[in-house]
C-alpha positions in Angstrom: 69.9 22.1 83.6 70.8 17.8 84.5 73.8 18.0 81.9 74.9 20.7 84.3 74.1 18.5 87.8 76.6 15.6 86.0 79.3 18.2 84.9 79.5 19.6 88.5 79.6 15.9 89.7 82.2 15.1 87.3 84.0 18.7 88.2 84.9 17.6 91.9 85.9 14.3 90.6 88.1 14.5 87.8 89.5 18.0 88.8 92.1 16.1 91.0 92.7 13.6 89.0 91.7 14.1 84.9 92.8 13.8 81.4 92.9 18.0 79.9 89.7 16.3 77.1 87.1 15.9 80.2 87.6 18.6 82.0 87.8 21.1 79.1 84.2 19.4 78.3 82.7 19.9 81.9 83.9 23.4 82.1 82.1 23.7 78.4 79.3 22.5 79.8 79.4 25.2 82.6 79.8 28.5 80.4 77.0 26.9 78.0 74.7 26.6 81.2 75.8 30.4 82.2 75.5 31.6 78.6 71.7 30.2 78.6 70.8 31.2 82.5 73.8 32.9 84.4 71.9 33.6 87.7 70.4 30.0 88.1 73.6 28.1 87.0 75.3 30.2 89.7 73.2 29.3 92.5 73.3 25.6 91.5 77.5 26.4 91.0 77.5 27.9 94.6 75.2 25.1 96.2 77.6 22.0 94.4 80.4 23.9 96.7 82.5 23.3 93.3 84.4 26.9 93.7 87.1 26.0 96.1 88.0 23.4 93.5 88.3 25.9 91.0 91.3 27.3 92.8 93.5 23.9 92.1 92.3 24.7 88.1 94.0 28.3 88.4 97.2 27.4 88.0 99.5 28.3 84.7 100.2 24.3 84.8 96.0 23.5 84.8 95.5 22.3 81.1 92.9 25.2 81.2 93.1 27.9 83.2 91.2 30.5 80.6 88.4 28.7 80.5 88.1 28.2 84.5 88.6 32.1 84.9 86.1 32.7 82.1 83.7 30.5 84.7 84.4 32.8 87.5 84.0 36.1 85.1 80.4 34.6 84.8 79.8 33.8 88.1 80.6 37.2 89.5 78.3 39.5 87.1 76.1 38.2 90.1 76.4 40.4 93.1 75.5 37.2 95.6 78.8 35.2 93.9 81.3 37.8 95.1 81.7 36.8 98.4 81.6 33.7 98.1 84.7 33.7 94.9 86.5 35.3 97.8 85.9 32.8 100.4 86.5 29.8 98.2 90.1 31.5 98.0 90.1 31.8 94.2 91.8 35.8 94.6 95.3 34.7 95.1 95.3 32.1 92.3 93.6 34.7 90.2 96.0 37.5 91.0 99.2 35.1 90.6 97.5 34.0 87.2 98.5 37.5 86.2 102.0 36.8 86.0 101.5 34.5 82.8 101.8 35.3 79.2 99.0 34.1 77.5 97.1 36.9 76.2 93.7 34.8 76.8 94.4 34.2 80.2 95.2 37.3 81.4 91.8 38.4 79.3 89.6 36.5 81.3 91.3 37.0 84.8 90.8 41.0 84.3 87.0 40.4 83.5 87.5 37.8 87.2 88.8 40.2 89.0 87.1 43.0 87.8 83.9 41.0 88.6 84.4 40.3 92.1 85.8 43.6 93.0 82.6 45.3 91.8 81.0 47.0 94.5 82.5 44.7 96.6 84.6 45.9 99.5 85.7 41.6 100.5 86.8 41.7 96.9 88.6 44.7 97.1 90.7 43.9 99.9 91.2 40.4 98.7 92.9 41.9 95.6 94.8 44.5 97.5 96.0 42.2 99.8 97.2 39.8 96.7 99.1 42.7 95.2 97.0 42.0 92.0 96.7 45.7 91.6 100.2 47.1 91.0 100.2 43.8 88.5 97.7 45.2 86.1 99.3 48.7 86.5 102.9 47.0 85.0 101.1 45.7 82.5 99.1 48.6 81.2 102.6 50.2 81.0 104.3 47.8 79.3 101.7 46.8 76.6 100.7 50.6 76.4 102.0 50.9 73.0 100.6 48.1 71.1 97.4 48.4 69.1 96.9 45.3 67.7 93.2 44.9 68.3 93.4 41.9 70.9 95.9 43.8 72.7 93.4 46.8 73.1 90.8 44.7 74.5 93.5 43.2 77.0 93.8 47.1 77.9 89.8 47.8 78.0 89.6 44.8 80.6 92.6 46.0 82.5 91.3 49.3 83.3 87.7 48.5 83.6 89.1 46.1 86.6 91.4 49.0 88.2 88.1 51.2 88.2 86.2 48.5 89.5 89.2 48.2 92.1 89.3 51.2 93.2 85.4 53.0 92.8 84.8 55.4 95.3 87.2 54.4 97.6 90.1 57.3 98.0 92.5 54.7 99.8 92.4 52.7 97.2 92.8 55.6 94.2 95.4 56.8 96.4 97.2 53.6 95.9 96.8 53.5 92.4 97.8 57.4 91.9 101.1 56.3 93.8 101.5 53.6 91.3 101.9 56.0 89.0 99.0 54.8 87.0 97.6 58.4 85.5 100.7 59.1 83.5 100.0 55.5 81.9 96.3 56.4 81.6 97.1 59.5 79.9 99.5 58.0 77.4 96.8 55.2 76.8 94.3 57.6 75.9 96.3 59.4 73.2 97.6 56.6 71.1 94.3 54.4 71.8 92.2 57.6 71.1 90.7 55.6 67.7 89.3 52.7 70.0 85.9 53.8 71.4 85.5 51.4 74.2 89.5 51.6 75.4 88.9 55.8 74.7 85.2 55.2 77.4 87.1 53.1 80.0 89.8 55.9 80.3 87.2 58.5 80.9 85.9 56.7 83.3 88.8 55.9 85.3 89.8 59.5 84.8 86.4 60.4 86.9 87.2 58.0 89.4 90.7 59.6 90.2 90.2 62.9 89.6 87.9 63.8 92.5 91.4 63.3 94.3 93.4 66.4 95.3 96.7 64.5 94.9 95.9 63.1 91.8 95.1 66.8 89.8 98.9 67.4 91.1 100.1 64.3 88.7 97.5 65.3 85.9 99.1 68.4 85.7 102.1 67.0 84.9 101.2 65.0 82.0 99.6 66.4 78.6 96.0 65.3 79.9 94.6 69.1 79.0 96.0 68.3 75.1 94.5 65.0 74.7 91.6 65.4 76.1 90.4 68.6 74.0 91.2 66.6 70.9 89.4 63.9 72.0 86.5 66.4 72.9 86.3 68.2 69.4 86.0 65.2 67.8 82.9 64.3 70.1 79.3 64.7 68.5 77.4 62.3 70.6 76.0 63.8 73.6 76.9 60.7 75.8 80.6 61.1 74.8 81.0 64.8 75.3 78.9 64.6 79.2 81.3 61.7 80.3 84.6 64.3 78.7 82.1 67.0 81.1 82.3 64.9 83.8 86.7 64.5 83.7 86.7 67.9 82.6 84.5 69.6 86.1 87.0 68.4 88.7 90.6 68.6 86.5 89.8 72.4 86.1 89.5 72.6 89.5 93.2 72.7 89.8 94.9 76.3 88.6 97.8 74.2 86.0 95.3 72.3 84.6 92.9 75.4 84.1 95.7 77.4 82.0 96.7 73.9 80.4 93.3 73.6 78.9 92.9 76.8 78.3 95.9 76.9 75.9 94.4 73.5 74.7 91.6 74.9 72.9 89.3 73.9 74.9 87.3 77.6 75.4 87.1 77.6 71.8 84.8 74.4 72.1 83.1 75.3 74.7 81.6 79.3 72.8 80.6 76.9 69.9 78.5 74.4 72.2 77.0 77.6 73.4 76.5 78.9 70.0 75.4 75.8 68.6 72.9 74.9 72.2 71.1 78.7 73.2 67.9 78.5 70.5 67.4 74.8 71.6 64.7 73.4 73.4 66.1 70.1 73.5 66.5 68.4 76.5 70.2 67.2 75.9 71.0 70.8 74.6 69.9 72.7 77.2 71.9 70.1 79.6 74.9 70.7 77.3 74.6 74.4 77.2 74.4 74.7 80.9 77.9 72.1 81.6 79.6 74.3 79.1 78.8 77.7 80.4 79.5 76.3 83.7 82.7 75.0 83.0 83.5 78.1 81.4 83.0 80.2 84.6 85.0 77.6 86.2 87.8 78.5 83.9 88.0 82.2 85.0 88.3 81.3 88.7 92.2 80.7 87.6 94.2 84.0 88.0 96.1 82.7 84.7 93.5 81.0 83.1 91.3 84.9 83.4 93.9 87.5 82.4 94.8 84.8 79.0 91.3 85.2 78.2 90.3 88.8 79.2 93.8 89.7 77.1 93.4 93.8 78.6 89.6 93.7 77.8 90.1 93.5 74.0 90.0 89.4 73.9 86.9 87.7 71.7 86.4 85.5 74.5 85.6 88.3 76.7 83.6 89.9 74.8 81.5 86.9 73.8 81.2 86.0 77.4 79.7 90.3 77.2 77.3 89.1 75.1 75.7 86.3 77.2 74.4 89.0 79.3 71.7 91.0 77.4 71.0 87.6 76.2 67.4 86.0 76.8 68.7 82.7 78.0 68.5 82.5 82.0 71.6 79.9 81.7 73.5 82.1 79.4 73.2 85.3 81.7 74.5 83.6 84.6 77.3 82.4 83.5 77.9 85.8 81.6 77.3 87.8 85.0 79.7 85.4 86.6 82.4 85.5 84.1 82.2 89.2 84.7 82.5 88.9 88.6 85.5 86.1 87.9 86.8 89.1 85.4 86.6 91.7 88.3 89.3 90.4 90.2 91.8 93.0 89.7 91.9 96.6 89.9 93.0 96.8 86.3 90.2 94.7 84.9 87.4 96.2 87.2 88.6 99.8 86.1 88.9 98.8 82.2 85.1 97.1 82.2 83.9 100.2 84.1 85.3 102.8 81.8 83.4 100.5 79.0 80.0 100.3 79.9 79.8 97.2 81.8 77.8 98.7 84.7 75.3 99.4 82.8 73.9 96.3 80.7 74.2 94.5 84.3 72.1 96.8 85.7 69.4 96.2 82.5 69.9 92.8 83.4 68.7 93.5 87.3 65.8 95.2 85.7 64.8 92.2 83.9 64.9 90.3 87.0 63.8 92.6 89.9 59.7 91.1 89.7 59.1 87.3 90.2 63.2 87.1 89.3 65.5 84.1 88.8 67.7 84.5 92.2 70.6 82.7 91.1 71.4 85.7 88.1 70.5 88.2 90.8 73.1 86.9 93.1 75.6 86.8 90.3 74.6 90.5 88.4 75.4 91.6 92.1 78.4 89.9 92.6 80.0 91.1 89.9 78.7 94.8 90.7 80.3 94.4 94.2 83.4 93.6 92.8 83.5 96.1 90.1 83.0 98.5 93.1 86.0 97.6 94.9 88.5 100.1 93.3 88.5 103.7 94.5 88.1 105.1 91.2 85.0 103.2 90.2 82.9 104.3 93.3 81.8 107.5 92.1 81.5 106.5 88.6 79.1 103.9 89.9 77.5 105.7 92.2 76.8 108.6 89.3 75.5 105.5 86.8 72.4 104.8 89.6 73.9 101.5 90.9 72.7 102.3 94.7 69.0 103.3 93.4 69.4 99.5 90.9 70.4 97.8 94.0 67.8 99.1 96.6 65.2 97.5 94.4 66.5 94.4 96.1 65.5 95.5 99.4 62.8 93.4 99.6 64.1 90.3 98.4 64.1 87.2 101.4 66.8 85.5 99.5 69.8 85.4 102.2 72.4 84.9 99.0 70.8 88.4 97.5 70.5 89.8 100.5 74.3 88.9 101.2 75.5 90.2 97.9 73.1 93.6 98.0 74.9 94.5 101.4 78.4 93.9 100.3 77.5 95.7 97.1 76.3 98.4 99.1 79.5 99.0 101.0 82.1 99.0 98.5 79.7 101.7 96.7 80.1 104.2 100.1 83.6 102.8 101.3 85.0 106.9 101.3 81.9 108.6 99.7 80.7 110.7 102.0 77.7 112.4 100.1 76.5 108.7 99.0 76.9 107.4 102.5 74.7 110.1 104.0 72.3 109.8 101.2 71.7 106.2 102.1 72.1 107.0 106.0 69.0 109.0 105.5 67.0 106.6 103.8 64.5 104.9 106.5 63.7 101.8 105.0 67.2 100.9 103.9 68.5 101.4 107.7 65.3 99.6 109.2 65.7 96.8 106.5 69.5 96.4 107.9 67.7 96.2 111.6 66.0 93.7 110.6 68.5 91.6 108.9 71.2 92.4 111.8 68.6 89.8 113.9 69.1 86.8 111.2 70.9 84.3 113.2 70.2 81.8 111.0 72.0 83.4 108.3 75.7 84.9 110.1 76.7 86.1 106.6 73.8 88.2 106.3 73.4 89.3 109.8 77.2 90.1 109.5 77.1 92.3 106.2 74.4 94.1 107.6 76.3 95.0 110.7 79.0 96.1 108.7 76.9 98.4 106.5 75.3 100.6 109.1 78.6 100.7 110.6 79.8 102.1 107.5 77.5 104.5 106.7 78.4 106.4 110.0 81.9 105.7 109.5 81.4 107.1 105.9 79.6 110.3 106.4 80.2 111.3 109.9 76.5 112.8 109.7 74.0 113.4 112.7 71.3 112.9 110.5 72.6 109.4 110.1 73.2 108.4 113.4 69.5 110.4 114.2 67.7 107.3 111.6 70.2 104.8 113.0 69.3 105.6 116.8 65.7 105.7 115.9 65.3 102.5 113.7 66.9 100.9 116.4 70.4 100.5 115.2 72.7 101.2 118.5 72.1 97.7 120.6 73.8 95.6 117.4 76.9 98.2 117.0 77.2 97.5 120.8 77.1 93.4 119.7 79.0 93.8 116.8 81.9 95.1 119.1 82.2 92.0 120.4 82.7 90.1 117.6 85.2 87.1 117.0 86.4 89.0 114.1 88.9 91.9 114.5 88.4 94.2 111.8 84.1 93.8 112.8 85.0 94.9 116.3 87.1 97.6 114.6 84.6 99.1 112.4 81.9 98.6 115.1 83.9 100.7 117.9 84.4 104.0 115.6 80.8 103.9 114.8 80.2 104.0 118.3 83.1 106.8 119.2 81.7 109.2 115.9 77.3 108.4 117.7 79.4 109.3 120.7 81.2 112.6 120.0 78.1 113.6 117.6 75.0 112.8 118.8 75.7 111.0 122.0 72.4 112.9 123.7 69.7 111.2 121.5 71.9 107.8 122.1 72.7 107.9 125.5 69.6 105.8 126.3 70.1 102.8 123.6 73.8 102.9 124.8 73.1 102.6 128.3 70.1 99.8 127.6 72.8 98.2 124.9 75.7 97.7 128.1 78.2 99.3 126.3 80.1 100.5 129.2 80.3 97.0 130.4 81.5 95.9 126.6 84.3 98.2 126.6 85.2 97.2 129.9 85.2 93.4 128.8 87.4 94.4 125.7 89.8 96.1 128.0 90.5 93.7 130.7 90.7 90.5 128.1 94.6 89.8 127.1 93.7 88.9 123.6 92.0 91.9 122.5 93.9 93.3 119.8 96.2 96.5 120.4 93.8 98.3 118.0 90.2 96.7 120.2 92.0 98.2 122.9 93.2 101.7 121.9 89.7 102.5 119.9 88.4 101.3 123.3 89.4 104.0 125.3 89.0 106.5 122.5 85.5 105.4 123.2 85.8 106.1 127.0 87.0 109.0 126.7 83.9 110.4 124.6 81.1 108.4 126.4 82.1 110.5 130.0 80.3 113.4 128.4 77.6 111.1 129.4 76.4 111.4 133.2 74.6 107.9 133.2 77.5 106.0 131.3 79.9 107.7 133.4 78.5 106.2 136.9 79.0 103.0 135.2 82.1 103.4 134.3 83.5 104.4 137.9 81.3 101.6 139.4 83.0 99.0 137.3 86.8 100.7 138.1 87.9 101.2 134.9 90.5 103.5 135.9 92.2 100.1 137.5 92.4 98.4 133.8 93.4 101.6 132.1 96.0 102.1 134.3 97.6 98.4 133.9 97.8 99.1 129.6 100.4 102.4 130.5 102.9 99.6 130.0 101.3 97.8 126.8 104.0 97.2 124.4 102.3 99.2 121.8 102.9 102.9 122.1 100.0 103.8 120.6 98.1 101.8 123.4 99.8 102.9 126.1 99.8 106.5 124.7 96.4 106.6 124.5 96.2 104.4 128.1 97.9 107.5 130.1 95.7 110.1 128.0 92.8 108.1 129.3 93.8 107.3 133.1 93.9 111.2 133.5 90.4 112.3 132.0 88.9 109.1 134.2 91.2 110.7 137.4 90.1 114.1 136.5 86.4 113.4 135.7 86.1 111.2 139.4 
């Protein structure tokens, strides 16, 4: 340490007027001290005030710029030194050194800048201001094809420097993307795939940039899918696979890249991982199985990639995924059900799957999870059934198979995601299925649960779906028994509130259901309709210029039906409905105008 103090004093004097030898001796002494105890030596360097002196030694004319840059790189490993390096004005001369041709100078300068930028806003700003990133990107581009060890080491340092420069900083990441760094990095990965350190640095850089939407568009124009799948196939170590997975997940959010990854053979790799890890209880294998199966589901979210893997229901991938559903592994059951839900995104696929027995597999899976089941598996299996129930031809087949009964077993669930999917599945199943709608609508337990969920204010989705299913039971059954069950369970007020929803489709469904109630069971529902202030709601809907034409039309149809009730009719007269309705005779929508004339006549006659 005495030597260090001497060297620092000497440096201050000799930096101005020195022989190369004495300067080099001082620098060697500093490097040696840093190697022995970096933190303590860095503190001494900071206190000595020597840092600004280094700026004058960082010129190409100086006798040893590489050693000075090396010292800066070493001291900047300490967080407390990074701002000091910026304040000492070291960034501009370091960036200038990047224009030098000497490989050792470039290497140490890249290290110094990279370390100063690490987790340091000031460091990054200074490098940005001095234009350092563009020079490094240009170097990467020009040195990209050289495969000698020294050059690969330099490329690794430059990649690391850019990574530290832009890590978790959207603005600087966008800047690098605009400089065209992505095609260069992809090319690097292809050419240097044998070099572990450089490959790793490229992967970290990809992971860093791939979160940005603009980067995905650029990645889609490169052969990243091919290169990364090629690299993935070579990996044996869990950590390396994990690194690649971290890049694949954000990239696979882009539909073009999804298809490229499928075409590059990623799915086969994922299926192989699943096969190898499914029966293992090792932590790494369990994690790998989850990541591989999750990524598989993500690839199926793209329409083209999904259809390519479905192959008309005959694809080997589709068949393998089917085999996951009866498995004993919860993660695979989950991925299998989610995959089926993703395959079930068009009518053709849904019809094929229902005709080939998928429904029974999903019901068996649900059966295994009724008591204390896995909520994510329940949610996924119900999602798949809901999607499969969309095509008209599937509804009666699924009802005959007992899907409604299987789904009703989850009525007791207290988990909003499961409740939401359960409601959606039942709503899809009864669409235009009068008999099923009547059967479910007379199920008191179901209707009471729906009325309860209509008040689930913390869960807007569950609340909305409960209202929609209540309305659907009436609309599709057109049954007096169903209406009576709903009235007795206290459902009327919720249908009246639903008529004020911000979603036109829900308003409409409510108004049509209420019109059926008024036409079929007005006496039974009269008191509840009055308490729900339905007449006032209709007055508001008709007065509001923003109400859609179909809302105005259905409101007037409902008014005509409600006139048969004395108390409701009296309320209409007190609210001057005639005036509001007569204005609508000149409505630009002909159907609305015609209905307004009819309603006006009815109101005039009845008054």
